[in-house]
Coordinates of C-alpha atoms in Angstrom, one line a residue:
V22 CA 0.4 -13.3 11.2
A23 CA -0.6 -12.4 7.6
A24 CA -4.2 -11.7 8.7
A25 CA -3.0 -9.5 11.5
L26 CA -0.7 -7.6 9.3
A27 CA -3.4 -7.1 6.7
N28 CA -5.6 -5.3 9.3
S29 CA -4.4 -1.7 9.5
Q30 CA -5.9 -1.2 13.0
A31 CA -4.1 -4.3 14.3
L32 CA -0.8 -3.4 12.8
S33 CA 0.4 -1.0 15.5
R34 CA -0.7 -3.4 18.2
T35 CA 1.2 -6.2 16.4
I36 CA 4.4 -4.0 16.3
S37 CA 4.1 -3.1 20.0
T38 CA 3.6 -6.8 20.9
L39 CA 6.6 -7.9 18.9
Q40 CA 8.8 -5.2 20.3
A41 CA 7.8 -6.2 23.9
R42 CA 8.5 -9.9 23.1
L43 CA 11.9 -9.1 21.5
H44 CA 12.8 -7.0 24.6
R45 CA 12.3 -10.2 26.6
L46 CA 13.6 -12.6 24.0
P47 CA 16.2 -10.8 21.8
A48 CA 17.2 -14.0 20.0
A49 CA 13.6 -14.8 18.8
T50 CA 14.5 -15.1 15.1
A51 CA 10.9 -15.5 13.8
S52 CA 9.7 -12.4 15.8
W53 CA 12.5 -10.2 14.2
A54 CA 11.3 -11.4 10.8
T55 CA 7.7 -10.7 11.5
L56 CA 8.6 -7.3 12.9
G57 CA 10.4 -6.5 9.7
L58 CA 7.4 -7.5 7.7
A59 CA 5.2 -5.4 9.9
Y60 CA 7.4 -2.3 9.4
E61 CA 7.2 -2.8 5.7
Q62 CA 3.4 -2.9 5.9
Q63 CA 3.5 0.2 8.1
A64 CA 5.5 2.1 5.4
R65 CA 2.9 1.2 2.8
I66 CA -0.1 2.0 5.0
T67 CA 1.3 5.4 6.2
G68 CA 3.2 6.4 3.1
N69 CA 6.2 7.0 5.4
P70 CA 9.3 5.5 3.8
S71 CA 11.4 5.8 7.0
Y72 CA 9.8 2.5 8.1
Y73 CA 11.7 0.8 5.4
Q74 CA 15.0 1.4 7.3
K75 CA 13.4 0.0 10.4
A76 CA 12.3 -3.1 8.4
T77 CA 15.8 -3.5 7.1
G78 CA 17.3 -3.5 10.6
A79 CA 14.8 -6.0 12.0
L80 CA 15.3 -8.4 9.0
H81 CA 19.0 -8.1 9.3
R82 CA 18.8 -9.0 12.9
S83 CA 16.7 -12.0 12.1
M84 CA 19.3 -13.2 9.6
Q85 CA 22.1 -12.7 12.1
E86 CA 20.3 -14.9 14.6
L87 CA 19.7 -17.6 11.9
R88 CA 21.8 -17.4 8.8
V89 CA 20.7 -20.6 7.1
G90 CA 17.2 -21.8 6.4
N91 CA 15.6 -18.6 7.6
A92 CA 12.5 -18.6 5.3
P93 CA 10.6 -15.9 7.3
A94 CA 13.4 -13.4 7.0
L95 CA 13.9 -14.2 3.3
T96 CA 10.2 -13.6 2.8
G97 CA 10.4 -10.3 4.7
R98 CA 13.4 -9.2 2.7
A99 CA 11.6 -10.1 -0.5
A100 CA 8.6 -8.0 0.6
L101 CA 10.9 -5.1 1.4
A102 CA 12.6 -5.3 -2.0
A103 CA 9.2 -5.4 -3.7
A104 CA 8.0 -2.4 -1.7
R105 CA 11.1 -0.5 -2.8
H106 CA 10.4 -1.5 -6.4
H107 CA 13.5 -3.7 -6.6
F108 CA 11.6 -6.6 -8.2
G109 CA 14.6 -8.6 -9.4
A110 CA 15.9 -8.8 -5.9
A111 CA 12.4 -9.6 -4.6
L112 CA 12.1 -12.5 -7.0
R113 CA 15.5 -13.9 -6.1
L114 CA 14.7 -13.7 -2.3
A115 CA 11.2 -15.1 -2.7
R116 CA 12.6 -18.0 -4.6
Q117 CA 15.2 -18.7 -1.9
S118 CA 12.4 -18.7 0.7
R119 CA 10.2 -21.0 -1.4
H120 CA 13.1 -23.4 -1.6
I121 CA 13.0 -23.7 2.2
N122 CA 9.2 -23.6 2.6
S123 CA 7.1 -24.0 -0.6
Y124 CA 3.8 -23.7 1.4
N125 CA 4.0 -20.0 2.4
A126 CA 1.2 -18.1 0.7
V127 CA 2.6 -14.7 1.6
N128 CA 5.9 -15.6 0.0
L129 CA 4.2 -16.9 -3.1
A130 CA 2.2 -13.6 -3.4
I131 CA 5.4 -11.7 -3.4
L132 CA 6.9 -14.0 -6.0
V133 CA 3.8 -13.5 -8.2
D134 CA 3.9 -9.7 -7.9
A135 CA 7.6 -9.6 -8.7
L136 CA 7.1 -11.7 -11.9
V137 CA 4.3 -9.4 -12.9
E138 CA 6.3 -6.3 -12.4
L139 CA 9.2 -7.8 -14.3
G140 CA 6.9 -8.5 -17.2
R141 CA 7.4 -12.2 -17.0
Y142 CA 3.7 -12.8 -17.4
P143 CA 3.4 -16.5 -18.4
Q144 CA 5.5 -17.4 -15.3
A145 CA 3.5 -15.1 -13.1
F146 CA 0.2 -16.6 -14.2
R147 CA 1.4 -20.1 -13.6
S148 CA 2.7 -19.1 -10.1
L149 CA -0.6 -17.4 -9.5
Q150 CA -2.5 -20.6 -10.2
R151 CA -0.3 -22.4 -7.6
M152 CA -1.2 -19.6 -5.1
V153 CA -4.9 -20.1 -5.7
N154 CA -4.5 -23.8 -5.3
L155 CA -2.5 -23.3 -2.1
K156 CA -4.7 -20.7 -0.4
P157 CA -7.8 -19.3 -2.1
G158 CA -8.8 -16.0 -0.5
V159 CA -8.7 -12.2 -0.9
P160 CA -4.9 -12.0 -1.8
S161 CA -5.1 -14.7 -4.4
Y162 CA -8.5 -13.6 -5.9
T163 CA -7.3 -10.0 -6.1
R164 CA -4.3 -11.1 -8.1
V165 CA -6.4 -13.3 -10.4
S166 CA -8.6 -10.2 -11.0
Y167 CA -5.5 -8.1 -11.9
S168 CA -4.3 -10.8 -14.2
Y169 CA -7.6 -10.7 -16.1
E170 CA -7.4 -6.9 -16.2
L171 CA -3.9 -7.0 -17.7
R172 CA -5.2 -9.2 -20.5
G173 CA -8.2 -7.0 -21.2
D174 CA -10.8 -9.4 -19.8
L175 CA -12.7 -6.9 -17.6
A176 CA -15.6 -9.2 -17.0
G177 CA -13.2 -11.8 -15.7
A178 CA -11.5 -9.2 -13.6
R179 CA -14.8 -8.1 -12.0
Y180 CA -15.9 -11.6 -11.4
A181 CA -12.7 -12.5 -9.6
M182 CA -12.8 -9.4 -7.5
R183 CA -16.4 -10.2 -6.5
Q184 CA -15.1 -13.5 -5.4
A185 CA -12.5 -11.7 -3.3
L186 CA -15.3 -9.5 -1.8
E187 CA -17.4 -12.6 -1.0
V188 CA -14.6 -14.1 1.1
A189 CA -13.6 -10.8 2.7
Y190 CA -14.8 -10.9 6.3
S191 CA -12.9 -8.0 7.9
P192 CA -14.0 -4.4 7.2
D193 CA -10.6 -3.4 5.8
D194 CA -10.5 -6.4 3.4
R195 CA -14.0 -5.5 2.2
A196 CA -13.0 -1.9 1.8
F197 CA -9.9 -3.0 -0.2
A198 CA -12.0 -5.2 -2.5
L199 CA -14.6 -2.5 -3.0
F200 CA -11.9 0.0 -3.9
Q201 CA -10.5 -2.4 -6.5
L202 CA -14.0 -2.9 -8.0
G203 CA -14.3 0.9 -8.0
E204 CA -11.1 1.2 -9.9
L205 CA -12.2 -1.3 -12.5
A206 CA -15.3 0.8 -13.0
W207 CA -13.3 4.0 -13.1
N208 CA -10.8 2.7 -15.6
S209 CA -13.7 1.8 -17.9
G210 CA -15.3 5.3 -17.6
H211 CA -18.3 4.2 -15.5
L212 CA -18.5 7.1 -13.1
G213 CA -21.8 6.1 -11.4
A214 CA -20.6 2.6 -10.7
A215 CA -17.2 3.8 -9.5
A216 CA -18.8 6.4 -7.2
R217 CA -21.2 3.8 -5.7
L218 CA -18.4 1.3 -5.1
Y219 CA -16.0 3.9 -3.5
A220 CA -18.9 5.0 -1.2
E221 CA -19.8 1.5 -0.2
G222 CA -16.1 0.8 0.6
S223 CA -15.9 4.0 2.7
R224 CA -18.8 2.7 4.8
E225 CA -16.8 -0.4 5.6
D226 CA -13.6 1.5 6.5
T227 CA -13.7 5.3 6.8
A228 CA -10.0 5.5 7.3
Y229 CA -9.0 3.8 4.0
I230 CA -7.5 6.7 2.0
P231 CA -7.6 5.1 -1.5
L232 CA -11.5 5.2 -1.3
L233 CA -11.4 9.0 -0.7
Y234 CA -8.9 9.3 -3.6
G235 CA -11.4 7.4 -5.8
Q236 CA -14.2 9.7 -4.7
A237 CA -12.1 12.8 -5.4
K238 CA -11.4 11.5 -9.0
V239 CA -15.1 11.0 -9.6
E240 CA -16.0 14.5 -8.3
A241 CA -13.4 16.1 -10.5
A242 CA -14.6 14.2 -13.6
R243 CA -18.2 15.3 -12.8
G244 CA -17.2 18.9 -12.5
D245 CA -17.8 19.1 -8.7
T246 CA -14.7 21.1 -8.3
A247 CA -15.1 22.3 -4.7
E248 CA -15.8 18.8 -3.4
A249 CA -13.0 17.3 -5.4
L250 CA -10.4 19.8 -4.2
H251 CA -11.5 19.4 -0.6
D252 CA -11.2 15.6 -0.8
W253 CA -7.9 15.8 -2.7
R254 CA -6.4 18.0 0.0
T255 CA -7.5 15.5 2.7
V256 CA -5.9 12.7 0.7
I257 CA -2.6 14.5 0.3
S258 CA -2.5 15.6 3.9
R259 CA -3.0 12.1 5.1
F260 CA -1.1 10.1 2.5
P261 CA 1.3 12.2 0.4
S262 CA 2.5 9.5 -1.9
P263 CA 4.2 10.6 -5.1
T264 CA 1.5 9.0 -7.3
Y265 CA -1.3 10.9 -5.5
V266 CA 0.6 14.2 -5.4
I267 CA 1.3 14.0 -9.2
E268 CA -2.4 13.4 -10.0
Y269 CA -3.4 16.3 -7.7
A270 CA -0.9 18.6 -9.3
D271 CA -2.3 17.7 -12.8
L272 CA -5.8 18.5 -11.6
L273 CA -4.8 21.8 -10.2
K274 CA -3.0 22.6 -13.5
S275 CA -6.1 21.6 -15.5
L276 CA -8.1 24.1 -13.4
G277 CA -5.7 26.9 -14.1
R278 CA -4.5 27.0 -10.5
K279 CA -0.9 27.3 -11.4
D280 CA 0.5 28.5 -8.1
E281 CA -1.1 25.7 -6.2
A282 CA 0.1 23.2 -8.8
R283 CA 3.7 24.5 -8.4
Q284 CA 3.4 24.0 -4.7
Q285 CA 2.5 20.4 -5.3
E286 CA 5.3 20.0 -7.8
D287 CA 7.7 21.2 -5.1
L288 CA 6.2 18.5 -2.8
I289 CA 6.7 15.9 -5.5
R290 CA 10.4 16.7 -5.6
A291 CA 10.7 16.6 -1.8
Q292 CA 8.9 13.3 -1.8
Q293 CA 11.2 12.0 -4.5
R294 CA 14.2 12.8 -2.4
L295 CA 12.6 11.2 0.7
F296 CA 11.7 8.0 -1.1
Q297 CA 14.9 7.7 -2.9
A298 CA 16.9 8.2 0.3
A299 CA 14.9 5.3 1.7
G300 CA 16.0 3.1 -1.2
V301 CA 12.8 3.3 -3.3
N302 CA 13.1 3.2 -7.0
L303 CA 10.8 5.8 -8.6
D304 CA 12.1 5.5 -12.2
L305 CA 8.7 4.5 -13.7
E306 CA 6.8 7.3 -11.9
L307 CA 9.4 9.9 -12.7
A308 CA 9.7 8.9 -16.4
L309 CA 6.1 9.7 -17.0
Y310 CA 6.0 12.8 -14.7
D311 CA 9.1 14.4 -16.3
A312 CA 8.0 13.5 -19.8
N313 CA 4.7 15.5 -19.1
H314 CA 6.4 18.5 -17.5
G315 CA 9.1 19.5 -20.0
R316 CA 12.0 17.5 -18.6
E317 CA 12.5 15.3 -21.6
R318 CA 16.1 14.2 -21.1
K319 CA 15.5 13.2 -17.5
A320 CA 12.4 11.3 -18.5
L321 CA 14.2 9.3 -21.1
A322 CA 17.1 8.5 -18.7
A323 CA 14.6 7.3 -16.0
A324 CA 12.6 5.3 -18.6
K325 CA 15.8 3.6 -19.9
R326 CA 16.8 2.6 -16.4
A327 CA 13.4 1.2 -15.7
W328 CA 13.3 -0.7 -19.0
H329 CA 16.7 -2.1 -18.4
Q330 CA 15.4 -3.5 -15.0
R331 CA 11.9 -4.8 -16.0
H332 CA 9.8 -5.3 -19.0
S333 CA 6.3 -4.8 -17.8
V334 CA 3.6 -3.2 -20.0
F335 CA 3.6 -0.1 -17.8
V336 CA 7.3 0.4 -18.1
E337 CA 7.2 -0.2 -21.8
D338 CA 4.4 2.4 -22.1
A339 CA 6.4 4.9 -20.1
Y340 CA 9.5 4.2 -22.3
A341 CA 7.4 4.7 -25.4
W342 CA 6.2 8.1 -24.2
A343 CA 9.7 9.2 -23.1
L344 CA 11.1 8.3 -26.5
H345 CA 8.3 10.3 -28.2
V346 CA 8.8 13.5 -26.2
N347 CA 12.5 13.2 -27.2
G348 CA 11.6 12.9 -30.9
H349 CA 12.4 9.2 -31.3
D350 CA 9.0 8.3 -32.7
R351 CA 9.9 5.2 -34.7
A352 CA 11.2 3.5 -31.5
A353 CA 8.4 5.0 -29.5
L354 CA 5.8 3.4 -31.7
R355 CA 7.4 0.0 -31.5
H356 CA 7.3 0.2 -27.7
A357 CA 3.8 1.7 -27.6
R358 CA 2.6 -1.4 -29.6
G359 CA 4.6 -3.6 -27.2
A360 CA 2.8 -2.0 -24.2
E361 CA -0.5 -3.3 -25.6
R362 CA 0.7 -6.8 -26.2
L363 CA -1.5 -8.4 -23.5
G364 CA -4.6 -6.6 -24.7
T365 CA -4.7 -4.3 -21.6
Q366 CA -7.7 -1.9 -21.9
S367 CA -5.8 1.3 -20.9
A368 CA -6.9 4.7 -22.0
L369 CA -3.4 6.1 -21.2
F370 CA -1.7 3.4 -23.4
A371 CA -4.1 4.2 -26.3
Y372 CA -3.6 7.9 -25.9
H373 CA 0.2 7.6 -25.9
R374 CA 0.1 5.4 -29.0
G375 CA -2.4 7.8 -30.7
M376 CA -0.2 10.9 -30.1
I377 CA 2.9 9.0 -31.4
E378 CA 1.0 7.9 -34.5
K379 CA -0.2 11.5 -35.0
S380 CA 3.3 12.8 -34.8
M381 CA 4.4 10.3 -37.5
G382 CA 1.6 11.4 -39.8
M383 CA -0.3 8.1 -39.4
Q384 CA -3.7 9.9 -39.4
S385 CA -6.0 6.9 -39.6
A386 CA -4.2 4.9 -37.0
A387 CA -4.0 8.0 -34.7
K388 CA -7.7 8.6 -35.0
S389 CA -8.4 5.0 -34.1
S390 CA -6.1 5.0 -31.1
L391 CA -7.4 8.3 -29.7
Q392 CA -11.0 7.3 -30.2
R393 CA -10.2 4.1 -28.4
A394 CA -8.6 6.0 -25.5
L395 CA -11.7 8.2 -25.0
A396 CA -14.0 5.2 -25.4
I397 CA -12.2 3.3 -22.7
N398 CA -12.3 6.2 -20.2
P399 CA -13.0 9.8 -21.3
Y400 CA -11.9 11.0 -17.8
F401 CA -8.5 9.1 -17.6
S402 CA -6.5 12.3 -16.9
P403 CA -7.5 15.9 -16.2
L404 CA -4.7 17.1 -18.5
Q405 CA -4.4 14.4 -21.1
A406 CA -8.0 13.5 -21.8
P407 CA -8.7 17.0 -23.0
Q408 CA -5.5 16.9 -25.1
A409 CA -6.7 13.6 -26.6
S410 CA -10.0 15.3 -27.5
R411 CA -8.3 18.3 -29.1
A412 CA -5.9 16.0 -31.1
L413 CA -8.8 14.0 -32.3
A414 CA -10.7 17.1 -33.4
A415 CA -7.7 18.3 -35.2
L416 CA -7.3 15.0 -37.1
N417 CA -11.0 15.0 -38.0
S418 CA -10.7 18.5 -39.4
G419 CA -7.7 17.5 -41.5
H420 CA -4.9 19.1 -39.4

């Protein structure tokens, strides 16, 4: 089942087959659970959050048919909670499922992801080792790679992702692994390597939108504006996720295309309402977006909610930035330092810390942080990378 669901082309066929089976056998508990998991995957693949409600219905039906010992339904509910960014609930449900069946690799993957997103890193890495021991493969090696990236070991991250690529036999699994390798190159500022990896992945699966997103980022960084805008429009038309639309709006703003940027910002708000109506928690994304677009109070409220729920390094960075734009620099610096506690090589983290330090008059520290941000990835943001350069130039000139 997991292999079938992982294949985007097989997913629609899987759903149709399950629907036909359930029409004949409406009490098939496991099929209802598998259908719920398939709907959750469909939501992620299409970017359409309305599938989450369908997933909820299918999983609820499975639990009605078998209320006790229903590990597949608990795993499906855990996956749905994680997809909606309710990671505390995802962890609780995954643990309940593991208590019934401790040999389900899909469930263990959800448990690992929930622990990571909650910022419980030692527990997450221990559970990840159990996942590797249970079922080495693309899902486990991908998570090993991410664990190395979080800890700043980029060589280890690349090695683990290459292992994932070696055991990836389907075109979509290979495309996924190549995209992740491209992201590792992009996040380190290696445009040529990133472009090659994104292109190689596209040859494996032309329909995999993240690869076109990667190519659009590289084109924009290289100044190939027409190509970048063309590819970005395709990305947004086919997969208008809030994250993609925010990045596209920032690119448009950096190019002085203010009217087009405002149109994308309207789309962001519409998407926000759509996702939140489907039960998706967007506090982390909105905290950063609002902080960068003059809605300081909203940013801080969203960041506080996110920090109350989970203590990941990404949430702590967003909380630091929201505190900073609201003038709470001392607390902001404490959290900016906390965001780097694992040693994550993030240009955005370093930029946020540098700007906070600059605001506090810590000139030497600010220079160091801003230099580090631009050394990690001078293209990390079409809006904020130039701001980092200007701030560093001002510090170097004594301002």
